[in-house]
């Protein structure tokens, strides 16, 4: 994912668990046999599971593409808002996304009615989503919400104290942030240019192996990632060790200089203004941590040995 400075300012963490993303990703776990359900009576479980799986399983294969319309942005407002958005999906989008799904997955005949936008087919899917959330996710929703909230508080706390770029560094090794690009291992090679729209980061209880993104790049960029217990600050990045000494912004600037940067590149990668990047580079240079050399119309900044030693102190060799 390629960021601009504008994207950094528009990147945020979701306010809580997204019920529809949790439905899709828990369905993957359930179908792979790695997730157990806790529901009500045995009879209701058998009957509802049969209906839920018949409606949802064809739309949510455990590998590869599943339709973006199943995880609308409106679900951030709750289950009912999300299901209403699913039921309001335009016919052309239903047809396009189900056709794409059918290229690699055999679909039952009833999905043709769904692709045509038939109200009965849409409402059948909507009821299945509601039942699944009630009977499968409901009994453990407090655990789901607690893990997501712990992750969210950790990420947003770093973002408030040190800025968005410092927050993006907290996702390693799952995600790698370097030179305005956020990278992850993914089943297919993709380059997503955010184009000033920013990024919504969604922590998920049931996301397991790798972060997940929407396929349609016309939609609001979303990256769903496994919600993890907070990492102790002293074990995360050099930024946190140095922030009490240098200040959060200056520590972020120093960390950005792990590779040579011009002043404009430094401003871009550290998420600060050009004048702020120049000022912080001057302070670090006067402290002997950074060397600056003019190259024609640009000034290039690099770490001195002292700066590299300070940055890497206490970090085990790779």
Coordinates of C-alpha atoms in Angstrom, one line a residue:
X1 CA 0.0 0.0 0.0
X2 CA 1.5 3.3 -1.2
X3 CA 0.9 6.3 1.1
X4 CA 1.2 10.1 0.5
X5 CA 1.5 12.6 3.3
X6 CA -2.2 13.1 3.0
X7 CA -2.9 9.4 3.5
X8 CA -0.9 9.4 6.7
X9 CA -3.1 12.2 8.1
X10 CA -6.3 10.2 7.1
X11 CA -5.2 6.8 8.4
X12 CA -7.1 5.6 11.5
X13 CA -7.9 2.5 13.5
X14 CA -11.5 1.3 13.6
X15 CA -13.5 2.1 16.7
X16 CA -14.3 -1.5 17.5
X17 CA -14.8 -5.0 16.0
X18 CA -16.5 -5.1 12.6
X19 CA -19.3 -7.7 12.9
X20 CA -19.4 -8.6 9.2
X21 CA -15.6 -9.0 8.9
X22 CA -15.8 -11.2 12.0
X23 CA -18.6 -13.3 10.5
X24 CA -16.6 -13.9 7.2
X25 CA -13.3 -14.6 8.9
X26 CA -14.8 -16.8 11.6
X27 CA -16.6 -18.8 8.9
X28 CA -13.2 -19.4 7.3
X29 CA -12.0 -20.8 10.7
X30 CA -15.1 -22.8 11.2
X31 CA -15.0 -24.5 7.8
X32 CA -11.3 -25.3 8.3
X33 CA -12.2 -27.0 11.5
X34 CA -10.1 -24.7 13.7
X35 CA -13.0 -22.9 15.4
X36 CA -15.6 -24.4 17.8
X37 CA -19.1 -22.9 18.1
X38 CA -20.9 -22.2 21.4
X39 CA -24.7 -21.8 20.8
X40 CA -28.0 -22.6 22.4
X41 CA -30.0 -25.8 22.3
X42 CA -28.7 -28.7 20.2
X43 CA -31.9 -28.8 18.0
X44 CA -31.8 -25.1 17.3
X45 CA -28.0 -25.4 16.6
X46 CA -28.5 -28.1 14.0
X47 CA -31.4 -26.4 12.2
X48 CA -29.9 -22.9 12.2
X49 CA -26.4 -24.2 11.3
X50 CA -27.9 -26.0 8.3
X51 CA -29.6 -22.8 7.0
X52 CA -26.7 -20.6 7.8
X53 CA -24.1 -22.8 6.1
X54 CA -26.3 -23.2 3.0
X55 CA -26.6 -19.4 2.6
X56 CA -23.2 -18.3 3.7
X57 CA -20.7 -21.0 2.8
X58 CA -20.8 -20.6 -1.0
X59 CA -20.2 -16.9 -0.6
X60 CA -17.2 -17.2 1.8
X61 CA -14.7 -19.7 0.4
X62 CA -11.8 -20.4 2.8
X63 CA -9.2 -19.5 0.1
X64 CA -9.1 -16.7 -2.4
X65 CA -11.7 -14.1 -3.2
X66 CA -15.0 -13.5 -1.5
X67 CA -17.3 -10.6 -2.5
X68 CA -16.6 -7.2 -1.1
X69 CA -20.3 -6.5 -0.7
X70 CA -20.4 -8.8 2.3
X71 CA -18.2 -6.5 4.4
X72 CA -19.5 -3.0 3.8
X73 CA -18.1 0.1 5.5
X74 CA -21.5 0.7 7.2
X75 CA -20.9 -2.4 9.4
X76 CA -18.6 -0.1 11.5
X77 CA -21.9 1.2 12.9
X78 CA -23.0 -2.2 14.0
X79 CA -24.6 -5.4 12.8
X80 CA -27.9 -4.0 11.7
X81 CA -26.3 -1.1 9.8
X82 CA -24.0 -3.6 8.0
X83 CA -26.8 -6.0 7.1
X84 CA -28.9 -3.1 5.8
X85 CA -25.9 -2.1 3.6
X86 CA -25.6 -5.7 2.3
X87 CA -29.4 -5.7 1.4
X88 CA -29.0 -2.4 -0.4
X89 CA -26.1 -3.6 -2.7
X90 CA -26.8 -2.4 -6.3
X91 CA -27.7 -5.1 -8.7
X92 CA -24.8 -4.4 -11.0
X93 CA -22.3 -4.8 -8.1
X94 CA -24.0 -8.1 -7.0
X95 CA -23.7 -9.4 -10.5
X96 CA -20.1 -8.3 -11.0
X97 CA -18.8 -9.6 -7.7
X98 CA -20.7 -13.0 -7.9
X99 CA -19.4 -13.5 -11.4
X100 CA -15.9 -13.0 -10.2
X101 CA -16.5 -15.4 -7.3
X102 CA -17.9 -18.0 -9.8
X103 CA -14.7 -18.0 -11.8
X104 CA -12.9 -20.1 -9.2
X105 CA -15.8 -21.5 -7.1
X106 CA -18.9 -23.5 -8.2
X107 CA -22.0 -21.7 -7.0
X108 CA -25.4 -23.2 -6.2
X109 CA -28.3 -22.2 -8.5
X110 CA -29.9 -19.9 -5.9
X111 CA -27.0 -17.4 -6.2
X112 CA -28.4 -16.5 -9.7
X113 CA -31.4 -15.0 -7.9
X114 CA -29.0 -13.2 -5.6
X115 CA -27.0 -11.9 -8.6
X116 CA -30.3 -10.5 -10.0
X117 CA -30.9 -8.6 -6.8
X118 CA -34.0 -10.6 -5.9
X119 CA -35.3 -9.3 -2.6
X120 CA -36.1 -12.8 -1.2
X121 CA -32.5 -14.0 -1.9
X122 CA -31.0 -10.9 -0.3
X123 CA -33.1 -11.2 2.7
X124 CA -32.3 -14.9 3.0
X125 CA -28.6 -14.0 3.2
X126 CA -29.4 -11.2 5.6
X127 CA -31.2 -13.5 8.0
X128 CA -28.3 -16.0 7.8
X129 CA -25.8 -13.2 8.7
X130 CA -28.0 -12.2 11.7
X131 CA -28.4 -15.8 12.9
X132 CA -24.8 -16.5 12.6
X133 CA -23.8 -13.5 14.6
X134 CA -26.4 -14.3 17.3
X135 CA -25.7 -18.0 17.7
X136 CA -22.1 -18.4 16.8
X137 CA -20.4 -15.1 17.7
X138 CA -22.9 -13.9 20.3
X139 CA -21.8 -16.2 23.1
X140 CA -18.2 -15.0 22.8
X141 CA -18.7 -11.4 21.6
X142 CA -17.4 -10.0 24.9
X143 CA -14.1 -11.8 24.3
X144 CA -13.9 -10.6 20.7
X145 CA -14.6 -7.0 21.7
X146 CA -12.1 -7.1 24.6
X147 CA -9.2 -8.3 22.3
X148 CA -10.0 -5.9 19.6
X149 CA -10.3 -3.0 22.1
X150 CA -6.9 -3.8 23.7
X151 CA -5.3 -3.8 20.3
X152 CA -7.1 -0.6 19.3
X153 CA -6.1 1.2 22.4
X154 CA -2.5 0.3 21.9
X155 CA -2.3 1.4 18.3
X156 CA -4.2 4.6 18.8
X157 CA -2.2 5.4 21.9
X158 CA 1.0 5.2 19.9
X159 CA -0.6 7.3 17.1
X160 CA -1.6 10.0 19.6
X161 CA 1.8 10.1 21.2
X162 CA 4.1 9.7 18.3
X163 CA 2.2 10.0 15.0
X164 CA 0.8 7.7 12.4
X165 CA 4.2 6.5 11.1
X166 CA 5.3 5.4 14.5
X167 CA 2.0 3.5 14.8
X168 CA 2.5 1.8 11.5
X169 CA 5.9 0.6 12.8
X170 CA 4.1 -1.3 15.6
X171 CA 2.7 -3.9 13.2
X172 CA 6.1 -5.6 12.5
X173 CA 6.8 -8.3 11.5
X174 CA 3.2 -8.8 10.3
X175 CA 3.4 -5.5 8.3
X176 CA 6.5 -3.7 7.2
X177 CA 6.5 0.1 7.0
X178 CA 9.3 1.7 5.0
X179 CA 9.6 4.7 2.7
X180 CA 5.9 5.4 2.6
X181 CA 5.0 1.8 1.7
X182 CA 3.1 -0.6 4.0
X183 CA 3.8 -4.2 2.9
X184 CA 2.6 -7.6 3.9
X185 CA 2.8 -11.2 2.8
X186 CA -0.2 -11.7 0.6
X187 CA -1.5 -14.6 -1.6
X188 CA -1.2 -12.5 -4.7
X189 CA 1.1 -9.5 -5.6
X190 CA -0.8 -6.3 -5.4
X191 CA 0.0 -2.6 -5.3
X192 CA -2.6 -0.4 -3.8
X193 CA -2.2 3.4 -4.2
X194 CA -4.3 5.1 -1.5
X195 CA -4.3 8.4 -3.4
X196 CA -5.1 10.6 -0.5
X197 CA -8.1 8.6 0.8
X198 CA -6.2 7.3 3.8
X199 CA -6.6 3.8 5.3
X200 CA -8.9 2.3 7.8
X201 CA -7.1 -0.3 9.9
X202 CA -9.5 -2.9 11.3
X203 CA -8.3 -5.2 14.1
X204 CA -10.0 -8.6 14.0
X205 CA -10.3 -11.4 16.5
X206 CA -10.7 -14.1 13.7
X207 CA -8.1 -12.8 11.2
X208 CA -5.3 -15.4 11.5
X209 CA -2.7 -15.8 8.9
X210 CA -2.3 -12.5 7.0
X211 CA -4.0 -9.1 6.8
X212 CA -6.9 -8.9 4.4
X213 CA -7.9 -6.1 2.0
X214 CA -10.9 -5.3 -0.2
X215 CA -10.3 -6.2 -3.9
X216 CA -12.3 -3.2 -5.4
X217 CA -9.9 -0.3 -5.2
X218 CA -12.7 2.2 -5.8
X219 CA -14.0 1.5 -2.2
X220 CA -12.6 3.1 0.9
X221 CA -9.2 1.4 1.5
X222 CA -9.5 -1.1 4.4
X223 CA -6.9 -3.4 5.9
X224 CA -8.1 -6.0 8.4
X225 CA -5.4 -7.5 10.6
X226 CA -5.1 -10.0 13.5
X227 CA -5.8 -8.2 16.8
X228 CA -2.8 -8.9 19.0
X229 CA -2.0 -8.4 22.7
X230 CA -0.2 -5.1 23.1
X231 CA 3.6 -5.3 22.8
X232 CA 5.6 -3.8 25.7
X233 CA 7.0 -0.5 24.5
X234 CA 10.5 -1.5 25.4
X235 CA 10.2 -4.5 23.1
X236 CA 8.8 -2.8 20.1
X237 CA 10.8 -0.3 18.1
X238 CA 13.9 2.0 18.8
X239 CA 11.5 4.9 18.6
X240 CA 10.0 4.0 22.0
X241 CA 13.4 3.7 23.7
X242 CA 14.5 7.0 22.4
X243 CA 11.3 9.1 22.6
X244 CA 11.8 10.0 26.3
X245 CA 15.3 11.2 25.5
X246 CA 14.8 13.0 22.2
X247 CA 11.0 13.6 22.0
X248 CA 8.6 11.5 19.9
X249 CA 9.0 13.5 16.7
X250 CA 12.7 13.7 16.8
X251 CA 13.0 10.0 17.6
X252 CA 10.8 9.2 14.6
X253 CA 13.0 11.4 12.4
X254 CA 16.1 9.6 13.6
X255 CA 14.6 6.2 13.0
X256 CA 13.6 7.3 9.5
X257 CA 17.3 8.0 8.8
X258 CA 18.2 4.3 8.8
X259 CA 18.6 5.0 5.1
X260 CA 19.9 8.3 3.5
X261 CA 17.2 10.9 3.0
X262 CA 17.0 14.3 1.4
X263 CA 15.1 16.8 3.5
X264 CA 12.0 16.4 1.4
X265 CA 12.2 12.6 1.7
X266 CA 12.7 12.9 5.4
X267 CA 9.6 15.1 5.8
X268 CA 7.6 12.7 3.7
X269 CA 8.7 9.5 5.4
X270 CA 8.5 10.9 9.0
X271 CA 5.2 12.5 8.3
X272 CA 6.3 16.0 9.3
X273 CA 6.5 19.3 7.4
X274 CA 9.5 20.3 5.4
X275 CA 10.5 23.0 7.8
X276 CA 10.1 20.6 10.8
X277 CA 12.3 18.0 9.1
X278 CA 15.0 20.6 8.4
X279 CA 14.9 21.8 12.0
X280 CA 15.1 18.3 13.5
X281 CA 17.9 17.3 11.2
X282 CA 19.8 20.4 12.3
X283 CA 19.4 19.5 15.9
X284 CA 20.5 15.9 15.3
X285 CA 23.4 17.1 13.2
X286 CA 24.6 19.5 16.0
X287 CA 24.4 16.5 18.4
X288 CA 26.7 14.5 16.2
X289 CA 24.0 11.9 15.3
X290 CA 23.5 13.0 11.7
X291 CA 25.7 14.1 8.9
X292 CA 24.3 16.3 6.1
X293 CA 25.9 16.8 2.7
X294 CA 24.7 19.2 0.0
X295 CA 24.2 17.5 -3.4
X296 CA 23.4 20.2 -6.0
X297 CA 19.9 21.4 -5.1
X298 CA 19.3 18.9 -2.3
X299 CA 20.7 18.2 1.2
X300 CA 21.2 14.5 2.0
X301 CA 21.1 13.4 5.6
X302 CA 22.7 10.1 6.9
X303 CA 23.3 8.7 10.3
X304 CA 26.8 9.0 11.8
X305 CA 28.3 6.0 13.6
X306 CA 27.2 7.6 16.9
X307 CA 23.6 8.0 15.5
X308 CA 23.6 4.4 14.3
X309 CA 24.9 3.1 17.6
X310 CA 22.3 5.1 19.5
X311 CA 19.5 3.9 17.3
X312 CA 20.5 0.2 17.4
X313 CA 21.5 0.0 21.1
X314 CA 19.8 -2.9 22.7
X315 CA 18.4 -4.3 19.4
X316 CA 19.5 -7.9 18.9
X317 CA 21.3 -8.6 15.6
X318 CA 19.1 -10.1 12.8

